[in-house]
GROMACS .gro file of C-alpha atoms in nm:
model
  461
    1MET     CA    1  -1.491  -0.124  -2.011
    2ALA     CA    2  -1.228  -0.327  -2.192
    3SER     CA    3  -0.939  -0.140  -2.345
    4ASP     CA    4  -0.893  -0.123  -2.719
    5ILE     CA    5  -0.538  -0.248  -2.670
    6PRO     CA    6  -0.528  -0.602  -2.808
    7ALA     CA    7  -0.571  -0.836  -2.516
    8SER     CA    8  -0.742  -1.151  -2.403
    9ASP     CA    9  -0.956  -1.191  -2.095
   10ASP     CA   10  -0.799  -1.531  -2.041
   11ILE     CA   11  -0.436  -1.503  -1.940
   12PRO     CA   12  -0.213  -1.754  -2.115
   13PRO     CA   13   0.093  -1.872  -1.927
   14ALA     CA   14   0.445  -1.779  -2.025
   15ARG     CA   15   0.560  -1.943  -2.346
   16ARG     CA   16   0.617  -2.313  -2.300
   17GLN     CA   17   0.982  -2.398  -2.281
   18THR     CA   18   1.114  -2.711  -2.446
   19ALA     CA   19   1.445  -2.754  -2.263
   20GLY     CA   20   1.296  -2.894  -1.942
   21PRO     CA   21   1.364  -2.599  -1.706
   22VAL     CA   22   1.393  -2.645  -1.334
   23ALA     CA   23   1.277  -2.424  -1.049
   24ALA     CA   24   1.476  -2.107  -0.996
   25SER     CA   25   1.777  -2.154  -0.770
   26PRO     CA   26   1.848  -1.915  -0.484
   27ALA     CA   27   2.067  -1.609  -0.547
   28ALA     CA   28   2.044  -1.665  -0.922
   29VAL     CA   29   1.931  -1.316  -1.015
   30SER     CA   30   2.175  -1.128  -1.235
   31THR     CA   31   2.353  -0.801  -1.169
   32ALA     CA   32   2.188  -0.676  -1.488
   33ALA     CA   33   1.845  -0.735  -1.333
   34GLN     CA   34   1.941  -0.527  -1.032
   35ASP     CA   35   2.052  -0.247  -1.261
   36GLU     CA   36   1.736  -0.284  -1.464
   37ALA     CA   37   1.514  -0.244  -1.157
   38VAL     CA   38   1.665   0.100  -1.103
   39GLU     CA   39   1.611   0.201  -1.465
   40ILE     CA   40   1.254   0.070  -1.473
   41CYS     CA   41   1.175   0.256  -1.152
   42ARG     CA   42   1.317   0.576  -1.304
   43ASP     CA   43   1.106   0.527  -1.617
   44LEU     CA   44   0.789   0.470  -1.413
   45VAL     CA   45   0.849   0.773  -1.191
   46ARG     CA   46   0.882   0.986  -1.505
   47ILE     CA   47   0.534   0.880  -1.616
   48ASP     CA   48   0.276   1.115  -1.465
   49SER     CA   49   0.012   0.876  -1.334
   50VAL     CA   50  -0.126   1.109  -1.066
   51ASN     CA   51  -0.457   1.009  -0.911
   52ARG     CA   52  -0.641   1.311  -0.768
   53GLY     CA   53  -0.944   1.111  -0.660
   54ASN     CA   54  -1.306   1.143  -0.773
   55GLY     CA   55  -1.219   0.953  -1.090
   56ASP     CA   56  -0.950   1.203  -1.192
   57GLY     CA   57  -0.655   0.989  -1.293
   58ASN     CA   58  -0.487   0.821  -1.588
   59GLU     CA   59  -0.269   0.512  -1.558
   60ARG     CA   60  -0.278   0.429  -1.931
   61ALA     CA   61   0.080   0.531  -2.017
   62ALA     CA   62   0.224   0.344  -1.718
   63ALA     CA   63   0.016   0.037  -1.803
   64GLU     CA   64   0.136   0.039  -2.163
   65TYR     CA   65   0.496   0.063  -2.044
   66VAL     CA   66   0.450  -0.237  -1.812
   67ALA     CA   67   0.275  -0.441  -2.082
   68ALA     CA   68   0.561  -0.374  -2.322
   69LYS     CA   69   0.819  -0.488  -2.067
   70LEU     CA   70   0.626  -0.810  -2.009
   71ALA     CA   71   0.582  -0.871  -2.382
   72GLU     CA   72   0.958  -0.843  -2.438
   73VAL     CA   73   1.009  -1.166  -2.242
   74GLY     CA   74   0.723  -1.353  -2.407
   75LEU     CA   75   0.439  -1.287  -2.165
   76GLN     CA   76   0.094  -1.215  -2.298
   77THR     CA   77  -0.108  -0.964  -2.100
   78THR     CA   78  -0.467  -0.881  -2.029
   79ILE     CA   79  -0.519  -0.504  -2.035
   80LEU     CA   80  -0.847  -0.381  -1.893
   81GLU     CA   81  -0.996  -0.039  -1.829
   82SER     CA   82  -1.273   0.033  -1.580
   83GLU     CA   83  -1.306   0.379  -1.737
   84PRO     CA   84  -1.108   0.547  -2.016
   85GLY     CA   85  -0.748   0.579  -1.902
   86ARG     CA   86  -0.799   0.384  -1.578
   87THR     CA   87  -0.590   0.093  -1.696
   88SER     CA   88  -0.472  -0.228  -1.529
   89VAL     CA   89  -0.241  -0.502  -1.661
   90ILE     CA   90  -0.252  -0.869  -1.563
   91THR     CA   91  -0.037  -1.162  -1.674
   92ARG     CA   92   0.053  -1.513  -1.563
   93VAL     CA   93   0.398  -1.671  -1.541
   94GLU     CA   94   0.400  -2.048  -1.567
   95GLY     CA   95   0.560  -2.230  -1.274
   96VAL     CA   96   0.707  -2.578  -1.239
   97ASP     CA   97   0.412  -2.728  -1.052
   98PRO     CA   98   0.079  -2.651  -1.224
   99HIS     CA   99  -0.116  -2.816  -0.942
  100ARG     CA  100  -0.016  -2.562  -0.679
  101PRO     CA  101  -0.232  -2.250  -0.641
  102PRO     CA  102  -0.060  -1.943  -0.787
  103LEU     CA  103   0.098  -1.661  -0.593
  104LEU     CA  104  -0.042  -1.315  -0.670
  105ILE     CA  105   0.200  -1.021  -0.684
  106HIS     CA  106   0.007  -0.696  -0.714
  107GLY     CA  107   0.115  -0.336  -0.737
  108HIS     CA  108  -0.056  -0.010  -0.822
  109LEU     CA  109   0.050   0.227  -1.100
  110ASP     CA  110  -0.107   0.548  -0.968
  111VAL     CA  111   0.052   0.801  -0.735
  112VAL     CA  112  -0.073   1.092  -0.526
  113PRO     CA  113  -0.016   1.452  -0.644
  114ALA     CA  114   0.312   1.634  -0.584
  115ASP     CA  115   0.386   2.008  -0.602
  116PRO     CA  116   0.730   2.056  -0.762
  117THR     CA  117   0.780   2.387  -0.577
  118ASP     CA  118   0.798   2.195  -0.247
  119TRP     CA  119   1.061   1.945  -0.361
  120ARG     CA  120   1.441   1.959  -0.373
  121VAL     CA  121   1.428   1.745  -0.689
  122HIS     CA  122   1.142   1.757  -0.941
  123PRO     CA  123   0.896   1.482  -0.837
  124PHE     CA  124   0.861   1.340  -1.188
  125SER     CA  125   1.226   1.360  -1.295
  126GLY     CA  126   1.341   1.023  -1.163
  127GLU     CA  127   1.679   1.176  -1.081
  128ILE     CA  128   1.940   0.993  -0.877
  129VAL     CA  129   2.084   1.226  -0.616
  130ASP     CA  130   2.294   1.133  -0.311
  131GLY     CA  131   2.257   0.765  -0.388
  132SER     CA  132   1.876   0.771  -0.395
  133LEU     CA  133   1.618   0.770  -0.672
  134TRP     CA  134   1.387   1.067  -0.614
  135GLY     CA  135   1.030   1.113  -0.726
  136ARG     CA  136   0.665   1.060  -0.659
  137GLY     CA  137   0.605   0.688  -0.642
  138ALA     CA  138   0.964   0.599  -0.555
  139VAL     CA  139   0.840   0.408  -0.249
  140ASP     CA  140   0.463   0.415  -0.310
  141MET     CA  141   0.491   0.196  -0.504
  142LYS     CA  142   0.673   0.210  -0.835
  143ASP     CA  143   0.978   0.065  -0.661
  144MET     CA  144   0.800  -0.265  -0.604
  145ASP     CA  145   0.652  -0.256  -0.955
  146ALA     CA  146   1.004  -0.215  -1.092
  147MET     CA  147   1.157  -0.486  -0.873
  148THR     CA  148   0.883  -0.730  -0.973
  149LEU     CA  149   0.930  -0.659  -1.343
  150ALA     CA  150   1.309  -0.691  -1.318
  151VAL     CA  151   1.295  -1.023  -1.131
  152VAL     CA  152   1.035  -1.180  -1.361
  153ARG     CA  153   1.217  -1.062  -1.674
  154ASP     CA  154   1.541  -1.211  -1.541
  155LEU     CA  155   1.369  -1.541  -1.460
  156LEU     CA  156   1.238  -1.582  -1.811
  157ARG     CA  157   1.550  -1.459  -1.987
  158SER     CA  158   1.763  -1.707  -1.794
  159GLY     CA  159   1.533  -1.998  -1.866
  160ARG     CA  160   1.426  -2.037  -1.503
  161ARG     CA  161   1.075  -2.083  -1.372
  162PRO     CA  162   0.922  -2.026  -1.030
  163PRO     CA  163   0.804  -2.330  -0.833
  164ARG     CA  164   0.441  -2.236  -0.896
  165ASP     CA  165   0.249  -2.003  -1.125
  166LEU     CA  166   0.271  -1.630  -1.059
  167VAL     CA  167  -0.014  -1.393  -1.135
  168LEU     CA  168   0.111  -1.036  -1.177
  169ALA     CA  169  -0.135  -0.747  -1.149
  170PHE     CA  170  -0.036  -0.384  -1.205
  171VAL     CA  171  -0.351  -0.191  -1.125
  172ALA     CA  172  -0.512   0.150  -1.131
  173ASP     CA  173  -0.671   0.368  -0.864
  174GLU     CA  174  -0.525   0.231  -0.540
  175GLU     CA  175  -0.470   0.583  -0.408
  176ALA     CA  176  -0.844   0.650  -0.420
  177GLY     CA  177  -0.957   0.322  -0.265
  178GLY     CA  178  -0.935   0.096  -0.571
  179ARG     CA  179  -1.289   0.145  -0.699
  180LEU     CA  180  -1.158   0.174  -1.055
  181GLY     CA  181  -0.872  -0.069  -1.006
  182ALA     CA  182  -0.843  -0.374  -0.781
  183ARG     CA  183  -1.200  -0.360  -0.654
  184TRP     CA  184  -1.333  -0.330  -1.010
  185LEU     CA  185  -1.119  -0.625  -1.120
  186VAL     CA  186  -1.232  -0.840  -0.828
  187ASP     CA  187  -1.598  -0.755  -0.894
  188ASN     CA  188  -1.587  -0.789  -1.274
  189HIS     CA  189  -1.302  -1.031  -1.354
  190PRO     CA  190  -1.259  -1.250  -1.044
  191HIS     CA  191  -1.159  -1.554  -1.252
  192LEU     CA  192  -0.824  -1.389  -1.323
  193PHE     CA  193  -0.731  -1.435  -0.957
  194ALA     CA  194  -0.972  -1.700  -0.829
  195ASP     CA  195  -0.713  -1.979  -0.804
  196CYS     CA  196  -0.456  -1.767  -0.616
  197SER     CA  197  -0.407  -1.866  -0.253
  198GLU     CA  198  -0.165  -1.597  -0.132
  199ALA     CA  199  -0.048  -1.251  -0.234
  200ILE     CA  200   0.230  -1.003  -0.168
  201SER     CA  201   0.239  -0.630  -0.230
  202GLU     CA  202   0.353  -0.301  -0.077
  203VAL     CA  203   0.454  -0.162   0.263
  204GLY     CA  204   0.626  -0.460   0.417
  205GLY     CA  205   0.964  -0.627   0.431
  206PHE     CA  206   1.152  -0.303   0.503
  207SER     CA  207   1.424  -0.278   0.764
  208TYR     CA  208   1.435  -0.107   1.104
  209THR     CA  209   1.788  -0.092   1.237
  210VAL     CA  210   1.832  -0.179   1.603
  211SER     CA  211   2.212  -0.217   1.591
  212ASP     CA  212   2.487  -0.312   1.348
  213ASP     CA  213   2.410  -0.680   1.404
  214LEU     CA  214   2.031  -0.665   1.433
  215ARG     CA  215   1.773  -0.532   1.190
  216LEU     CA  216   1.402  -0.599   1.222
  217TYR     CA  217   1.220  -0.645   0.893
  218LEU     CA  218   0.855  -0.550   0.925
  219ILE     CA  219   0.627  -0.781   0.728
  220GLU     CA  220   0.271  -0.659   0.700
  221THR     CA  221   0.020  -0.918   0.823
  222ALA     CA  222  -0.259  -0.677   0.916
  223GLN     CA  223  -0.403  -0.341   0.820
  224LYS     CA  224  -0.665  -0.112   0.960
  225GLY     CA  225  -1.004  -0.069   0.799
  226ILE     CA  226  -1.085   0.245   0.603
  227ALA     CA  227  -1.380   0.466   0.697
  228TRP     CA  228  -1.365   0.785   0.492
  229MET     CA  229  -1.677   0.981   0.570
  230LYS     CA  230  -1.863   1.298   0.485
  231LEU     CA  231  -2.030   1.478   0.774
  232THR     CA  232  -2.320   1.710   0.696
  233VAL     CA  233  -2.506   1.952   0.920
  234ALA     CA  234  -2.818   2.138   0.808
  235GLY     CA  235  -2.908   2.470   0.966
  236ARG     CA  236  -3.116   2.780   0.904
  237ALA     CA  237  -2.978   3.006   0.634
  238GLY     CA  238  -2.986   3.377   0.699
  239HIS     CA  239  -2.813   3.713   0.704
  240GLY     CA  240  -2.467   3.715   0.860
  241SER     CA  241  -2.553   4.016   1.078
  242MET     CA  242  -2.836   3.839   1.260
  243VAL     CA  243  -2.816   3.631   1.578
  244SER     CA  244  -2.838   3.264   1.486
  245ASP     CA  245  -2.899   2.973   1.719
  246ASP     CA  246  -2.915   2.729   1.426
  247ASN     CA  247  -2.585   2.788   1.248
  248ALA     CA  248  -2.472   2.484   1.048
  249VAL     CA  249  -2.109   2.597   1.050
  250THR     CA  250  -2.099   2.627   1.427
  251ALA     CA  251  -2.264   2.289   1.482
  252LEU     CA  252  -2.036   2.119   1.234
  253CYS     CA  253  -1.722   2.272   1.382
  254GLU     CA  254  -1.823   2.160   1.731
  255ALA     CA  255  -1.866   1.804   1.605
  256VAL     CA  256  -1.537   1.812   1.413
  257VAL     CA  257  -1.348   1.938   1.718
  258ARG     CA  258  -1.495   1.664   1.936
  259LEU     CA  259  -1.393   1.404   1.683
  260GLY     CA  260  -1.050   1.544   1.602
  261ARG     CA  261  -0.948   1.593   1.967
  262HIS     CA  262  -1.071   1.254   2.083
  263ARG     CA  263  -0.821   0.980   2.165
  264PHE     CA  264  -0.979   0.642   2.115
  265PRO     CA  265  -0.891   0.375   2.372
  266ILE     CA  266  -0.591   0.149   2.316
  267VAL     CA  267  -0.675  -0.197   2.180
  268LEU     CA  268  -0.394  -0.443   2.110
  269THR     CA  269  -0.457  -0.691   1.829
  270PRO     CA  270  -0.255  -1.016   1.803
  271THR     CA  271  -0.030  -0.865   1.534
  272VAL     CA  272   0.050  -0.555   1.737
  273ARG     CA  273   0.111  -0.757   2.053
  274THR     CA  274   0.359  -0.978   1.868
  275PHE     CA  275   0.530  -0.675   1.717
  276LEU     CA  276   0.564  -0.501   2.053
  277ASP     CA  277   0.702  -0.817   2.215
  278SER     CA  278   0.957  -0.841   1.933
  279ILE     CA  279   1.054  -0.475   1.973
  280GLY     CA  280   1.090  -0.515   2.349
  281ASP     CA  281   1.314  -0.817   2.305
  282ALA     CA  282   1.524  -0.649   2.036
  283LEU     CA  283   1.570  -0.326   2.230
  284GLY     CA  284   1.610  -0.500   2.566
  285ILE     CA  285   1.325  -0.304   2.721
  286GLU     CA  286   1.007  -0.398   2.899
  287ILE     CA  287   0.694  -0.294   2.716
  288ASP     CA  288   0.480  -0.094   2.956
  289THR     CA  289   0.123  -0.152   2.840
  290ASP     CA  290   0.009   0.131   3.068
  291ASP     CA  291   0.228   0.379   2.879
  292LEU     CA  292   0.260   0.240   2.528
  293GLU     CA  293   0.293   0.579   2.364
  294THR     CA  294   0.617   0.650   2.550
  295THR     CA  295   0.759   0.317   2.441
  296ILE     CA  296   0.653   0.362   2.080
  297ALA     CA  297   0.801   0.714   2.073
  298LYS     CA  298   1.144   0.552   2.116
  299LEU     CA  299   1.113   0.382   1.777
  300GLY     CA  300   1.224   0.686   1.578
  301PRO     CA  301   1.115   0.707   1.213
  302ILE     CA  302   0.852   0.431   1.235
  303ALA     CA  303   0.691   0.562   1.554
  304ARG     CA  304   0.410   0.744   1.374
  305MET     CA  305   0.321   0.440   1.167
  306ILE     CA  306   0.321   0.203   1.465
  307GLY     CA  307   0.154   0.453   1.698
  308ALA     CA  308  -0.151   0.460   1.474
  309THR     CA  309  -0.202   0.083   1.508
  310ILE     CA  310  -0.285   0.071   1.878
  311ARG     CA  311  -0.621   0.249   1.850
  312ASN     CA  312  -0.895   0.359   1.613
  313THR     CA  313  -0.842   0.705   1.461
  314ALA     CA  314  -1.053   0.977   1.299
  315ASN     CA  315  -0.881   1.281   1.150
  316PRO     CA  316  -1.080   1.570   0.999
  317THR     CA  317  -0.926   1.658   0.662
  318GLN     CA  318  -1.167   1.890   0.477
  319LEU     CA  319  -1.423   2.159   0.561
  320ASN     CA  320  -1.671   2.329   0.330
  321ALA     CA  321  -1.948   2.581   0.395
  322GLY     CA  322  -2.090   2.902   0.257
  323GLU     CA  323  -2.023   3.120  -0.045
  324LYS     CA  324  -2.030   3.472   0.101
  325VAL     CA  325  -1.907   3.626   0.425
  326ASN     CA  326  -2.240   3.790   0.514
  327VAL     CA  327  -2.459   3.485   0.443
  328ILE     CA  328  -2.514   3.212   0.700
  329PRO     CA  329  -2.522   2.892   0.493
  330GLY     CA  330  -2.796   2.636   0.525
  331GLU     CA  331  -2.550   2.349   0.516
  332ALA     CA  332  -2.192   2.274   0.617
  333THR     CA  333  -1.986   1.965   0.539
  334ALA     CA  334  -1.662   1.805   0.653
  335HIS     CA  335  -1.462   1.503   0.546
  336VAL     CA  336  -1.293   1.276   0.796
  337ASP     CA  337  -1.036   1.001   0.745
  338GLY     CA  338  -1.137   0.725   0.984
  339ARG     CA  339  -0.942   0.403   1.040
  340PHE     CA  340  -1.045   0.112   1.260
  341LEU     CA  341  -0.859  -0.188   1.397
  342PRO     CA  342  -0.939  -0.549   1.303
  343GLY     CA  343  -1.235  -0.662   1.512
  344GLN     CA  344  -1.328  -0.304   1.603
  345GLU     CA  345  -1.566  -0.210   1.323
  346GLU     CA  346  -1.891  -0.210   1.524
  347GLU     CA  347  -1.732  -0.042   1.824
  348PHE     CA  348  -1.578   0.226   1.601
  349LEU     CA  349  -1.915   0.310   1.448
  350ARG     CA  350  -2.068   0.337   1.793
  351GLN     CA  351  -1.785   0.565   1.905
  352LEU     CA  352  -1.823   0.784   1.596
  353ASP     CA  353  -2.195   0.838   1.639
  354GLU     CA  354  -2.152   0.919   2.006
  355LEU     CA  355  -1.890   1.181   1.927
  356ILE     CA  356  -2.056   1.358   1.634
  357GLY     CA  357  -2.406   1.361   1.787
  358PRO     CA  358  -2.754   1.322   1.640
  359ALA     CA  359  -2.756   1.649   1.444
  360VAL     CA  360  -2.479   1.535   1.210
  361ARG     CA  361  -2.547   1.311   0.912
  362ARG     CA  362  -2.269   1.065   0.834
  363ASP     CA  363  -2.223   0.926   0.480
  364TRP     CA  364  -1.948   0.691   0.369
  365VAL     CA  365  -1.711   0.804   0.094
  366VAL     CA  366  -1.503   0.485   0.116
  367PHE     CA  367  -1.563   0.206   0.365
  368ASP     CA  368  -1.348  -0.105   0.356
  369GLN     CA  369  -1.260  -0.390   0.585
  370ALA     CA  370  -0.971  -0.437   0.824
  371LEU     CA  371  -0.744  -0.735   0.767
  372GLU     CA  372  -0.535  -0.962   0.988
  373THR     CA  373  -0.361  -1.293   0.922
  374GLY     CA  374  -0.114  -1.503   1.116
  375PHE     CA  375   0.263  -1.478   1.095
  376ASP     CA  376   0.313  -1.841   1.003
  377GLY     CA  377   0.321  -2.088   0.718
  378PRO     CA  378   0.553  -2.174   0.427
  379LEU     CA  379   0.518  -1.833   0.260
  380VAL     CA  380   0.629  -1.653   0.576
  381ASP     CA  381   0.917  -1.900   0.604
  382ALA     CA  382   1.016  -1.816   0.246
  383MET     CA  383   1.012  -1.442   0.323
  384ALA     CA  384   1.222  -1.491   0.635
  385GLY     CA  385   1.470  -1.718   0.459
  386ALA     CA  386   1.517  -1.478   0.168
  387LEU     CA  387   1.576  -1.182   0.401
  388LYS     CA  388   1.824  -1.368   0.619
  389ALA     CA  389   2.013  -1.496   0.319
  390GLU     CA  390   2.077  -1.141   0.199
  391ASP     CA  391   2.111  -0.985   0.544
  392PRO     CA  392   2.239  -1.213   0.823
  393ALA     CA  393   2.132  -0.947   1.075
  394ALA     CA  394   1.767  -0.977   0.968
  395ARG     CA  395   1.492  -1.068   1.212
  396PRO     CA  396   1.148  -1.070   1.041
  397VAL     CA  397   0.854  -0.956   1.256
  398PRO     CA  398   0.485  -0.900   1.179
  399TYR     CA  399   0.329  -0.554   1.196
  400MET     CA  400   0.004  -0.377   1.119
  401LEU     CA  401  -0.022  -0.111   0.850
  402SER     CA  402  -0.207   0.198   0.967
  403GLY     CA  403  -0.329   0.267   0.613
  404GLY     CA  404  -0.478   0.038   0.353
  405THR     CA  405  -0.378  -0.127   0.026
  406ASP     CA  406  -0.537  -0.323  -0.258
  407ALA     CA  407  -0.507  -0.630  -0.034
  408LYS     CA  408  -0.851  -0.531   0.095
  409SER     CA  409  -0.997  -0.606  -0.247
  410PHE     CA  410  -0.803  -0.922  -0.327
  411SER     CA  411  -0.872  -1.070   0.017
  412ARG     CA  412  -1.241  -1.078  -0.078
  413LEU     CA  413  -1.151  -1.370  -0.305
  414GLY     CA  414  -1.014  -1.567  -0.009
  415ILE     CA  415  -0.653  -1.473  -0.085
  416ARG     CA  416  -0.422  -1.446   0.215
  417CYS     CA  417  -0.244  -1.114   0.175
  418PHE     CA  418   0.092  -0.985   0.299
  419GLY     CA  419   0.291  -0.667   0.259
  420PHE     CA  420   0.633  -0.774   0.134
  421SER     CA  421   0.828  -0.522  -0.070
  422PRO     CA  422   1.177  -0.585   0.070
  423LEU     CA  423   1.413  -0.292   0.125
  424LEU     CA  424   1.727  -0.261   0.335
  425LEU     CA  425   1.708   0.102   0.448
  426PRO     CA  426   1.959   0.345   0.599
  427PRO     CA  427   1.897   0.379   0.975
  428ASP     CA  428   1.832   0.753   0.950
  429LEU     CA  429   1.582   0.745   0.662
  430ASP     CA  430   1.231   0.854   0.764
  431PHE     CA  431   1.068   0.577   0.564
  432ALA     CA  432   0.717   0.639   0.694
  433GLY     CA  433   0.755   1.004   0.593
  434MET     CA  434   0.828   0.904   0.233
  435PHE     CA  435   0.470   0.788   0.176
  436HIS     CA  436   0.279   1.080   0.019
  437GLY     CA  437   0.553   1.308   0.152
  438VAL     CA  438   0.773   1.578   0.003
  439ASP     CA  439   1.110   1.457  -0.134
  440GLU     CA  440   0.997   1.094  -0.162
  441ARG     CA  441   1.296   0.878  -0.252
  442VAL     CA  442   1.437   0.527  -0.231
  443PRO     CA  443   1.807   0.438  -0.201
  444VAL     CA  444   1.940   0.274  -0.515
  445GLU     CA  445   2.109   0.001  -0.311
  446SER     CA  446   1.776  -0.070  -0.143
  447LEU     CA  447   1.624  -0.145  -0.484
  448ARG     CA  448   1.911  -0.377  -0.570
  449PHE     CA  449   1.872  -0.554  -0.233
  450GLY     CA  450   1.498  -0.592  -0.296
  451VAL     CA  451   1.557  -0.760  -0.631
  452ARG     CA  452   1.790  -1.015  -0.473
  453VAL     CA  453   1.547  -1.089  -0.190
  454LEU     CA  454   1.247  -1.120  -0.422
  455ASP     CA  455   1.438  -1.362  -0.644
  456ARG     CA  456   1.525  -1.581  -0.346
  457PHE     CA  457   1.172  -1.558  -0.213
  458LEU     CA  458   1.014  -1.663  -0.541
  459ALA     CA  459   1.253  -1.957  -0.567
  460ALA     CA  460   1.134  -2.083  -0.226
  461SER     CA  461   0.767  -1.993  -0.242
   0.00000   0.00000   0.00000
């Protein structure tokens, strides 16, 4: 449903400027904007926008904060709610050339839960400790939200305009699959994005240090499909003291063990092949396709993320059965997080059914497509140029994300989607471990770097 916050369903462009502005020049972003990105990120982290799934979330306060920041520089926003509190904000920034299709920059406002007792620093404090900004959402993905806001605010305050229109979308519910956020917007308000040709968002453009004079920057051009499933086994209920040959718990556990222990065969997609070739060249090693796991293990902090992109996966995550120790339940259920490679959807489903067997019913909780696009074109050139301008040791390479983002929803509108949230990271930071992890944090200098790169990128895009 639409929010009661005053808004229009048709996004007006930024206020017309009468002084004849020109396209933004490279490296024009101010020091103040870099400082502001840090402060905005702190503010957003301090807003509890936890999404616990099953519709239990509230992005309203974060959305109102974003809308206010956009309004301060003359942008009018559309604020929409799929359900009470599940709030998304969309606006459009007018570019120099109105005939070019806009670029979409999208970010989510929700975060996963965090238990303060597990953290060194309270996850919703936004404290800066040891040169890093700590808190839930610091890398997933309030950092990119903050960098985007800081860059756009600086553009408009300085009288600059991007070469083409920008559509900015700060959305709800990404952490639960986007049903109440990006997917709802695409299904119910597609005209807000219909003229966009390309998009950027999270989990891409971050550095992997090879040496002092070489850093690979991983740009996301592909992501695995999502297959979250519920497995159900029905059996014969009875007394726990009796012999039972039809025990739902036993049958379910056998199926879960088969699935959880299985290693799906290695399949190399074009994106992963290109990434591995780039890694081999950078490290001066030969990629042994017969022992890829050994090679990938040498990659340090990103090994887990990359290792999950060479095969389909299915990880059991929840089990539920019974209410009393002496009662054999008539039903047992499990939830499994399945992910499949681009082009592997049908084969993955066949593999699943073979593993779980005919006695197990499989129902989808969330099922969404895999994505893959080429590492080419003017937008990729703009990303590469912006990175190299700020870091001469940069070498951009494509990679596949093992998880999923709201790109799955926006790609349904024919938008070509990339992960590009640029960060220059310390070599020893376990970046992959920051996502949904304890002690999530982002270096302050990484945020400042990201603002500079985004400004250059937008000037060239």
